[in-house]
């Protein structure tokens, strides 16, 4: 690609001046003899700094100036490298001598700076002398308010459009007109933004709307068009509105005040349509005066704003922006054909050949009308096939005098310099690469591209940089597996490549033979090849100035012996990505990379980190996600004083037992999942004191040894969302009640905290900050094994939504009125919870032996009761609600308290005699309730979809199953003393039936033919019915698709002739652990059968031996056949479905929790309702 590299020097110069100013204060400079050189270097760069804006703007038009900027850029980058190395050496020397506590005078011989560093600084200072002198001949202007030259403005647009050359925007036009028609005609000014990247056709769409006859008629003569562009000048815009209306130019000498006065007289009384085209300004203070003036028009006035910036839409739009999409390929072709071909000037064969090539060219334009027009114009009038082929095979964006890159580059030219270098950095990513916002910001930070403003957090500033580029359409939002990612459109990526210059390079499999001389000035490189060892060795030998080395593709790759050599050579590396490589250890030579700020070792098999990594004091980000072999961190990790991100996954924290000491030195750390308090030096709780940037979750354990817990300063850590306070589980008698109460009191977190977890706390009461409202934003509390607490009063937490308490054996009283979710487990003395919980939607109570009554919960949706030995009856409360009747009178009507219940599970409640009568669940599971004899009557069962009855008392509940059309899944399990199932009621919607572990069951139905009445049944699963001898001779439902029979040790027959053969929809048959079963029915199996699985059925297996067994002819044509785990026959293209697949496919109508579990899985989804699991 032809280089259009735009040299961005000012941010680097700014950073060098800042670093140099800091270094000048060091006394080491005098001893080393370089202070004068650094002062001179800083002085030269400060003088150059004042004229850089002008130089950067003029570089594309003045080749000699561009060459000078290139020299300055190289010198500035070298200066930044050297000064950073110098600063690192000084810091490390100081750190080493602080540890040794040697109060000796500073001696130059003891300073750990390589002998050539000072010499290089002197050489560099001399280079900058020459560069500063050369500057004089360009007569550069001093920067004025950092303004960009207006010379880059796009030519003004107008409302005229040649509709013959517009394709594919008719639907967009109609939608815009509909939106204009449907907006409030009597309301204030309506502003509709049209947003999209450059070259997409926003102006064209606005022109189509503006010139539509319906729009003309609606707004009569009051239509105005103003091309705003970069210079958002109120006076110019007001002048443009009036001139567009009158079609006449105003006198050039009108003052701003006079124009404003004329406009105030001009607009009132007009219902207008105004198009403000090509808007860039997103400063609300600039927009506000214009919007106020536009409100002088009549009600129903409309403004269309076209812009590349979503931020503009957010500021000015009164309705959601219209996001313009890429042009469909067929419409792109129509546009290209219109421009590239002349009518009737080509014979058919030649035109057909050109069309074939042209369609490939159009595909490269990626739906951008401007790109299509450019290619069509380029090829128009040239009918030589070879020429078209050359265009196709070349990179079309390299062509001279073409318009697409200037169109896209317009957005780039008007970026501030610091954002230009941020965007250029993205050229190291491959095309279509999906990147993470936070990771890109960290990479920018590693390059010093992000400069903090006053006390603002550097990451927050970087995030603002990213958002700015996003609103300018440089990035596109993606949603990949519910994860938010971003990428650049292909044309934007090409733009990044074109402006980034030779410092950026992508090494691919097709360019591995790069010449060493071309790589000497590389500073940012991505390895996109399969084997990186060879190019890595070349880089180590020749690319001594490298700052970034990334592996953006996710594939395992081997560095071989190159890694150690790379570390020795990459003296200036800032960002290094070794993720997803095959490395198992990190060479200790990593310490040579003193400027390293970003290191990614994720998804590697690395077993330990060398302690030498702790000398990388510049390190900001250390990523160790998915390092399954890593169990500990290096002991001097606390020396990484600039570390902000230590990224480890849950598996590491689970395996890791001890963290390094002195983590309190990591004052900028954002994430520390766990901290274990200890008695040893470097493990006290005060290590957390100055870690004010901690975000997310913090788990503090071993709190029984904590002293002076106020030193943790948790109340100053406003970014923490969740904290876990954990004492070691121990005997109650060994707990110091008063000490633990004081520790918890002193650990008061910030008021913005969202989640609180307390485990094994030995105090008898909770601190006031937890109960009296200091944590007003708290939404969730979990309390585990707080055995001495008797009363829990949480009424002072107005936003508390979720409470989970477990193993609080002495808890008597619970007060928590605002909850939406309540889970209580193993609280044996708890006898009282609030009587009325109006907002509660989820209630789970397990092993609470003293709890005799449940609260009134009119909003309850999910209820689970387990192991309640005393609950006898339901406290059925009929609430009253006030409604207005047809006569307008207010009346009181009954409102059952459980009317909204969707799911209910009642397990092991032996004294429960009745369920509530007025409830209508979708899902009901009952187990171990021996005295329960009735289910909700049919009138309340009309939305019941899943019913599971387990350990029913002699099958009494089986006869209580209600008639309902909605039931699709029925589970009957562990029912004793039932020889045959009673006749099921009318269940026309039943699709899945499970009969499991009914040991006394001998027959599936006490009435012949009752099974065939289940006309919709798709799945029948019979498991663990030891006395069942045969399937029903009268047959099974004919729509059955899956039959599964297992662990039926008395089963000798699968039915008579026709029992299976008549199942014309049967696809899957599973037979397992039926030792007495010898054969299939004599008429064989249905021809629809696709899958047959036989396991642990020795007699049947013997009969199914290939070619010789008597049953072989019945099964030989089944496409997928597996016997005792041996695949006898297989058809790969057939999808294999397990029994639970049918359950979930049949149940697509159930609530969203179950819908999430739908799908073809090879194992049952966790907590599924495939079978009842008490």
Tab-separated table of N, CA and C in Angstrom, residues 357-467:
chain	number	residue	atom	x	y	z
A	357	UNK	N	-15.379	-9.426	-13.577
A	357	UNK	CA	-14.293	-8.768	-12.823
A	357	UNK	C	-14.861	-7.641	-11.966
A	358	UNK	N	-15.793	-6.880	-12.557
A	358	UNK	CA	-16.370	-5.749	-11.844
A	358	UNK	C	-17.082	-6.158	-10.575
A	359	UNK	N	-17.756	-7.287	-10.578
A	359	UNK	CA	-18.452	-7.739	-9.376
A	359	UNK	C	-17.465	-8.050	-8.249
A	360	UNK	N	-16.303	-8.567	-8.600
A	360	UNK	CA	-15.289	-8.819	-7.575
A	360	UNK	C	-14.731	-7.505	-7.017
A	361	UNK	N	-14.593	-6.524	-7.907
A	361	UNK	CA	-14.127	-5.209	-7.458
A	361	UNK	C	-15.162	-4.584	-6.509
A	362	UNK	N	-16.441	-4.693	-6.878
A	362	UNK	CA	-17.517	-4.149	-6.039
A	362	UNK	C	-17.506	-4.822	-4.660
A	363	UNK	N	-17.253	-6.120	-4.630
A	363	UNK	CA	-17.229	-6.825	-3.343
A	363	UNK	C	-16.150	-6.249	-2.431
A	364	UNK	N	-15.055	-5.767	-3.038
A	364	UNK	CA	-13.985	-5.185	-2.232
A	364	UNK	C	-14.364	-3.839	-1.624
A	365	UNK	N	-15.402	-3.228	-2.157
A	365	UNK	CA	-15.810	-1.907	-1.662
A	365	UNK	C	-16.585	-1.979	-0.362
A	366	UNK	N	-16.953	-3.191	0.084
A	366	UNK	CA	-17.527	-3.420	1.412
A	366	UNK	C	-18.765	-2.573	1.695
A	367	UNK	N	-19.572	-2.315	0.697
A	367	UNK	CA	-20.835	-1.634	0.938
A	367	UNK	C	-20.755	-0.136	1.095
A	368	UNK	N	-19.602	0.456	0.766
A	368	UNK	CA	-19.465	1.911	0.856
A	368	UNK	C	-19.743	2.547	-0.509
A	369	UNK	N	-20.819	3.306	-0.631
A	369	UNK	CA	-21.139	3.921	-1.928
A	369	UNK	C	-20.000	4.766	-2.472
A	370	UNK	N	-19.305	5.492	-1.625
A	370	UNK	CA	-18.217	6.335	-2.103
A	370	UNK	C	-17.105	5.503	-2.736
A	371	UNK	N	-16.815	4.348	-2.138
A	371	UNK	CA	-15.806	3.461	-2.724
A	371	UNK	C	-16.268	2.928	-4.070
A	372	UNK	N	-17.550	2.579	-4.156
A	372	UNK	CA	-18.094	2.069	-5.419
A	372	UNK	C	-18.004	3.131	-6.508
A	373	UNK	N	-18.385	4.358	-6.166
A	373	UNK	CA	-18.309	5.442	-7.149
A	373	UNK	C	-16.874	5.661	-7.607
A	374	UNK	N	-15.956	5.594	-6.674
A	374	UNK	CA	-14.551	5.811	-7.016
A	374	UNK	C	-14.057	4.760	-7.997
A	375	UNK	N	-14.350	3.492	-7.712
A	375	UNK	CA	-13.915	2.431	-8.614
A	375	UNK	C	-14.629	2.525	-9.963
A	376	UNK	N	-15.927	2.847	-9.954
A	376	UNK	CA	-16.650	2.989	-11.212
A	376	UNK	C	-16.088	4.107	-12.057
A	377	UNK	N	-15.788	5.238	-11.433
A	377	UNK	CA	-15.199	6.358	-12.166
A	377	UNK	C	-13.827	6.032	-12.694
A	378	UNK	N	-13.066	5.274	-11.942
A	378	UNK	CA	-11.716	4.901	-12.362
A	378	UNK	C	-11.743	4.025	-13.613
A	379	UNK	N	-12.736	3.133	-13.676
A	379	UNK	CA	-12.774	2.163	-14.768
A	379	UNK	C	-13.630	2.613	-15.943
A	380	UNK	N	-14.378	3.680	-15.764
A	380	UNK	CA	-15.277	4.155	-16.822
A	380	UNK	C	-14.478	4.540	-18.081
A	381	UNK	N	-14.899	4.035	-19.198
A	381	UNK	CA	-14.257	4.374	-20.466
A	381	UNK	C	-13.094	3.480	-20.823
A	382	UNK	N	-12.645	2.640	-19.909
A	382	UNK	CA	-11.547	1.717	-20.207
A	382	UNK	C	-12.122	0.308	-20.290
A	383	UNK	N	-12.039	-0.295	-21.444
A	383	UNK	CA	-12.656	-1.615	-21.645
A	383	UNK	C	-11.626	-2.718	-21.819
A	384	UNK	N	-10.381	-2.450	-21.450
A	384	UNK	CA	-9.334	-3.460	-21.581
A	384	UNK	C	-9.395	-4.429	-20.401
A	385	UNK	N	-9.546	-5.712	-20.702
A	385	UNK	CA	-9.648	-6.713	-19.641
A	385	UNK	C	-8.410	-6.715	-18.752
A	386	UNK	N	-7.252	-6.572	-19.331
A	386	UNK	CA	-6.026	-6.620	-18.550
A	386	UNK	C	-5.994	-5.483	-17.532
A	387	UNK	N	-6.479	-4.334	-17.961
A	387	UNK	CA	-6.486	-3.192	-17.037
A	387	UNK	C	-7.417	-3.471	-15.860
A	388	UNK	N	-8.592	-3.982	-16.144
A	388	UNK	CA	-9.532	-4.310	-15.061
A	388	UNK	C	-8.941	-5.371	-14.131
A	389	UNK	N	-8.253	-6.339	-14.715
A	389	UNK	CA	-7.656	-7.389	-13.884
A	389	UNK	C	-6.558	-6.821	-12.982
A	390	UNK	N	-5.787	-5.875	-13.546
A	390	UNK	CA	-4.725	-5.259	-12.724
A	390	UNK	C	-5.332	-4.532	-11.527
A	391	UNK	N	-6.452	-3.839	-11.774
A	391	UNK	CA	-7.127	-3.145	-10.679
A	391	UNK	C	-7.618	-4.154	-9.646
A	392	UNK	N	-8.196	-5.238	-10.105
A	392	UNK	CA	-8.719	-6.251	-9.208
A	392	UNK	C	-7.618	-6.857	-8.353
A	393	UNK	N	-6.469	-7.128	-8.954
A	393	UNK	CA	-5.405	-7.840	-8.250
A	393	UNK	C	-4.556	-6.936	-7.380
A	394	UNK	N	-4.648	-5.632	-7.625
A	394	UNK	CA	-3.873	-4.701	-6.793
A	394	UNK	C	-4.694	-4.305	-5.572
A	395	UNK	N	-4.061	-3.578	-4.687
A	395	UNK	CA	-4.810	-3.005	-3.574
A	395	UNK	C	-5.409	-1.694	-4.072
A	396	UNK	N	-6.717	-1.697	-4.292
A	396	UNK	CA	-7.347	-0.553	-4.931
A	396	UNK	C	-7.140	0.740	-4.165
A	397	UNK	N	-6.851	0.670	-2.902
A	397	UNK	CA	-6.692	1.897	-2.116
A	397	UNK	C	-5.305	2.522	-2.317
A	398	UNK	N	-4.436	1.856	-3.059
A	398	UNK	CA	-3.124	2.438	-3.358
A	398	UNK	C	-3.153	3.361	-4.567
A	399	UNK	N	-4.251	3.306	-5.304
A	399	UNK	CA	-4.269	4.006	-6.582
A	399	UNK	C	-4.170	5.517	-6.405
A	400	UNK	N	-3.491	6.148	-7.338
A	400	UNK	CA	-3.323	7.603	-7.304
A	400	UNK	C	-4.645	8.310	-7.587
A	401	UNK	N	-4.843	9.421	-6.959
A	401	UNK	CA	-5.956	10.325	-7.245
A	401	UNK	C	-7.319	9.680	-7.054
A	402	UNK	N	-7.393	8.694	-6.235
A	402	UNK	CA	-8.712	8.149	-5.950
A	402	UNK	C	-9.222	8.794	-4.679
A	403	UNK	N	-10.552	8.742	-4.501
A	403	UNK	CA	-11.199	9.580	-3.498
A	403	UNK	C	-11.529	8.890	-2.189
A	404	UNK	N	-11.486	7.540	-2.154
A	404	UNK	CA	-11.988	6.899	-0.941
A	404	UNK	C	-11.082	7.161	0.251
A	405	UNK	N	-9.752	7.073	0.089
A	405	UNK	CA	-8.892	7.325	1.247
A	405	UNK	C	-8.964	8.768	1.724
A	406	UNK	N	-8.961	9.753	0.829
A	406	UNK	CA	-9.160	11.116	1.327
A	406	UNK	C	-10.476	11.283	2.068
A	407	UNK	N	-11.540	10.588	1.599
A	407	UNK	CA	-12.827	10.708	2.285
A	407	UNK	C	-12.741	10.161	3.697
A	408	UNK	N	-12.144	8.991	3.844
A	408	UNK	CA	-11.994	8.433	5.181
A	408	UNK	C	-10.949	9.192	5.984
A	409	UNK	N	-9.925	9.642	5.284
A	409	UNK	CA	-8.828	10.311	5.961
A	409	UNK	C	-9.240	11.669	6.522
A	410	UNK	N	-10.339	12.185	5.999
A	410	UNK	CA	-10.839	13.444	6.542
A	410	UNK	C	-11.110	13.317	8.043
A	411	UNK	N	-11.732	12.202	8.437
A	411	UNK	CA	-11.973	11.976	9.864
A	411	UNK	C	-10.659	11.940	10.628
A	412	UNK	N	-9.673	11.255	10.059
A	412	UNK	CA	-8.385	11.151	10.730
A	412	UNK	C	-7.687	12.493	10.833
A	413	UNK	N	-7.689	13.274	9.764
A	413	UNK	CA	-6.966	14.549	9.762
A	413	UNK	C	-7.421	15.484	10.864
A	414	UNK	N	-8.674	15.372	11.243
A	414	UNK	CA	-9.206	16.289	12.237
A	414	UNK	C	-9.202	15.726	13.644
A	415	UNK	N	-8.535	14.615	13.833
A	415	UNK	CA	-8.330	14.117	15.190
A	415	UNK	C	-7.225	14.916	15.867
A	416	UNK	N	-7.328	15.100	17.177
A	416	UNK	CA	-6.175	15.652	17.905
A	416	UNK	C	-4.976	14.719	17.764
A	417	UNK	N	-3.795	15.264	17.909
A	417	UNK	CA	-2.579	14.467	17.677
A	417	UNK	C	-2.503	13.249	18.577
A	418	UNK	N	-2.934	13.389	19.838
A	418	UNK	CA	-2.824	12.243	20.745
A	418	UNK	C	-3.755	11.109	20.321
A	419	UNK	N	-4.858	11.426	19.645
A	419	UNK	CA	-5.744	10.376	19.167
A	419	UNK	C	-5.270	9.798	17.837
A	420	UNK	N	-4.537	10.596	17.077
A	420	UNK	CA	-3.973	10.061	15.833
A	420	UNK	C	-3.027	8.905	16.126
A	421	UNK	N	-2.172	9.071	17.132
A	421	UNK	CA	-1.233	7.984	17.424
A	421	UNK	C	-1.967	6.780	18.029
A	422	UNK	N	-3.052	7.025	18.765
A	422	UNK	CA	-3.837	5.912	19.301
A	422	UNK	C	-4.475	5.113	18.172
A	423	UNK	N	-5.014	5.820	17.185
A	423	UNK	CA	-5.624	5.133	16.049
A	423	UNK	C	-4.573	4.416	15.213
A	424	UNK	N	-3.452	5.058	14.984
A	424	UNK	CA	-2.395	4.430	14.183
A	424	UNK	C	-1.925	3.131	14.831
A	425	UNK	N	-1.916	3.083	16.159
A	425	UNK	CA	-1.479	1.875	16.859
A	425	UNK	C	-2.348	0.676	16.484
A	426	UNK	N	-3.622	0.919	16.168
A	426	UNK	CA	-4.543	-0.173	15.851
A	426	UNK	C	-4.173	-0.876	14.549
A	427	UNK	N	-3.236	-0.317	13.791
A	427	UNK	CA	-2.818	-0.969	12.548
A	427	UNK	C	-2.049	-2.254	12.812
A	428	UNK	N	-1.640	-2.513	14.057
A	428	UNK	CA	-0.957	-3.779	14.348
A	428	UNK	C	-1.945	-4.939	14.408
A	429	UNK	N	-3.242	-4.639	14.509
A	429	UNK	CA	-4.234	-5.704	14.539
A	429	UNK	C	-4.525	-6.192	13.126
A	430	UNK	N	-4.790	-7.467	12.954
A	430	UNK	CA	-5.196	-7.952	11.625
A	430	UNK	C	-6.605	-7.491	11.292
A	431	UNK	N	-6.941	-7.563	10.027
A	431	UNK	CA	-8.292	-7.185	9.610
A	431	UNK	C	-9.323	-8.068	10.297
A	432	UNK	N	-10.457	-7.448	10.618
A	432	UNK	CA	-11.597	-8.127	11.241
A	432	UNK	C	-11.284	-8.625	12.650
A	433	UNK	N	-10.192	-8.169	13.222
A	433	UNK	CA	-9.828	-8.602	14.572
A	433	UNK	C	-10.763	-7.966	15.593
A	434	UNK	N	-11.320	-8.780	16.474
A	434	UNK	CA	-12.217	-8.282	17.521
A	434	UNK	C	-11.392	-7.997	18.766
A	435	UNK	N	-11.360	-6.746	19.186
A	435	UNK	CA	-10.534	-6.374	20.330
A	435	UNK	C	-11.396	-5.857	21.476
A	436	UNK	N	-10.817	-5.893	22.645
A	436	UNK	CA	-11.503	-5.475	23.862
A	436	UNK	C	-11.121	-4.035	24.187
A	437	UNK	N	-12.095	-3.259	24.575
A	437	UNK	CA	-11.857	-1.840	24.856
A	437	UNK	C	-10.816	-1.667	25.951
A	438	UNK	N	-10.979	-2.360	27.055
A	438	UNK	CA	-10.063	-2.164	28.185
A	438	UNK	C	-8.657	-2.594	27.826
A	439	UNK	N	-8.525	-3.666	27.047
A	439	UNK	CA	-7.188	-4.125	26.673
A	439	UNK	C	-6.503	-3.128	25.755
A	440	UNK	N	-7.238	-2.561	24.838
A	440	UNK	CA	-6.637	-1.569	23.946
A	440	UNK	C	-6.189	-0.347	24.742
A	441	UNK	N	-6.985	0.081	25.699
A	441	UNK	CA	-6.587	1.225	26.535
A	441	UNK	C	-5.300	0.896	27.296
A	442	UNK	N	-5.181	-0.321	27.791
A	442	UNK	CA	-3.957	-0.714	28.506
A	442	UNK	C	-2.743	-0.693	27.575
A	443	UNK	N	-2.938	-1.105	26.339
A	443	UNK	CA	-1.841	-1.058	25.366
A	443	UNK	C	-1.458	0.386	25.058
A	444	UNK	N	-2.438	1.256	24.930
A	444	UNK	CA	-2.128	2.681	24.738
A	444	UNK	C	-1.351	3.220	25.939
A	445	UNK	N	-1.783	2.849	27.123
A	445	UNK	CA	-1.087	3.316	28.330
A	445	UNK	C	0.364	2.837	28.341
A	446	UNK	N	0.572	1.622	27.871
A	446	UNK	CA	1.938	1.080	27.849
A	446	UNK	C	2.849	1.895	26.940
A	447	UNK	N	2.277	2.555	25.940
A	447	UNK	CA	3.072	3.363	25.020
A	447	UNK	C	3.128	4.834	25.437
A	448	UNK	N	2.562	5.165	26.591
A	448	UNK	CA	2.490	6.568	27.071
A	448	UNK	C	1.643	7.426	26.137
A	449	UNK	N	0.702	6.788	25.434
A	449	UNK	CA	-0.191	7.549	24.575
A	449	UNK	C	-1.275	8.263	25.376
A	450	UNK	N	-1.550	7.772	26.561
A	450	UNK	CA	-2.626	8.336	27.385
A	450	UNK	C	-2.010	9.223	28.455
A	451	UNK	N	-2.368	10.476	28.420
A	451	UNK	CA	-1.805	11.433	29.363
A	451	UNK	C	-2.867	11.871	30.364
A	452	UNK	N	-2.634	11.629	31.660
A	452	UNK	CA	-3.624	12.031	32.662
A	452	UNK	C	-3.749	13.549	32.727
A	453	UNK	N	-4.960	13.993	33.038
A	453	UNK	CA	-5.229	15.418	33.210
A	453	UNK	C	-5.464	15.679	34.685
A	454	UNK	N	-4.598	16.463	35.287
A	454	UNK	CA	-4.650	16.773	36.706
A	454	UNK	C	-4.701	15.464	37.492
A	455	UNK	N	-5.751	15.277	38.300
A	455	UNK	CA	-5.814	14.088	39.137
A	455	UNK	C	-6.651	12.965	38.517
A	456	UNK	N	-7.070	13.132	37.264
A	456	UNK	CA	-7.928	12.132	36.638
A	456	UNK	C	-7.190	10.814	36.432
A	457	UNK	N	-7.897	9.735	36.599
A	457	UNK	CA	-7.354	8.404	36.416
A	457	UNK	C	-6.951	8.190	34.960
A	458	UNK	N	-5.726	7.679	34.747
A	458	UNK	CA	-5.225	7.487	33.384
A	458	UNK	C	-6.138	6.580	32.577
A	459	UNK	N	-6.658	5.523	33.197
A	459	UNK	CA	-7.539	4.612	32.483
A	459	UNK	C	-8.825	5.300	32.057
A	460	UNK	N	-9.347	6.143	32.905
A	460	UNK	CA	-10.568	6.850	32.552
A	460	UNK	C	-10.332	7.774	31.360
A	461	UNK	N	-9.158	8.406	31.327
A	461	UNK	CA	-8.817	9.249	30.179
A	461	UNK	C	-8.700	8.389	28.925
A	462	UNK	N	-8.031	7.236	29.046
A	462	UNK	CA	-7.919	6.327	27.903
A	462	UNK	C	-9.274	5.851	27.411
A	463	UNK	N	-10.182	5.614	28.345
A	463	UNK	CA	-11.531	5.212	27.969
A	463	UNK	C	-12.228	6.326	27.191
A	464	UNK	N	-11.979	7.570	27.590
A	464	UNK	CA	-12.543	8.704	26.857
A	464	UNK	C	-11.946	8.787	25.449
A	465	UNK	N	-10.636	8.509	25.327
A	465	UNK	CA	-10.018	8.459	23.996
A	465	UNK	C	-10.772	7.451	23.113
A	466	UNK	N	-10.978	6.259	23.673
A	466	UNK	CA	-11.621	5.186	22.919
A	466	UNK	C	-13.026	5.604	22.505
A	467	UNK	N	-13.780	6.148	23.442
A	467	UNK	CA	-15.157	6.550	23.145
A	467	UNK	C	-15.203	7.615	22.061
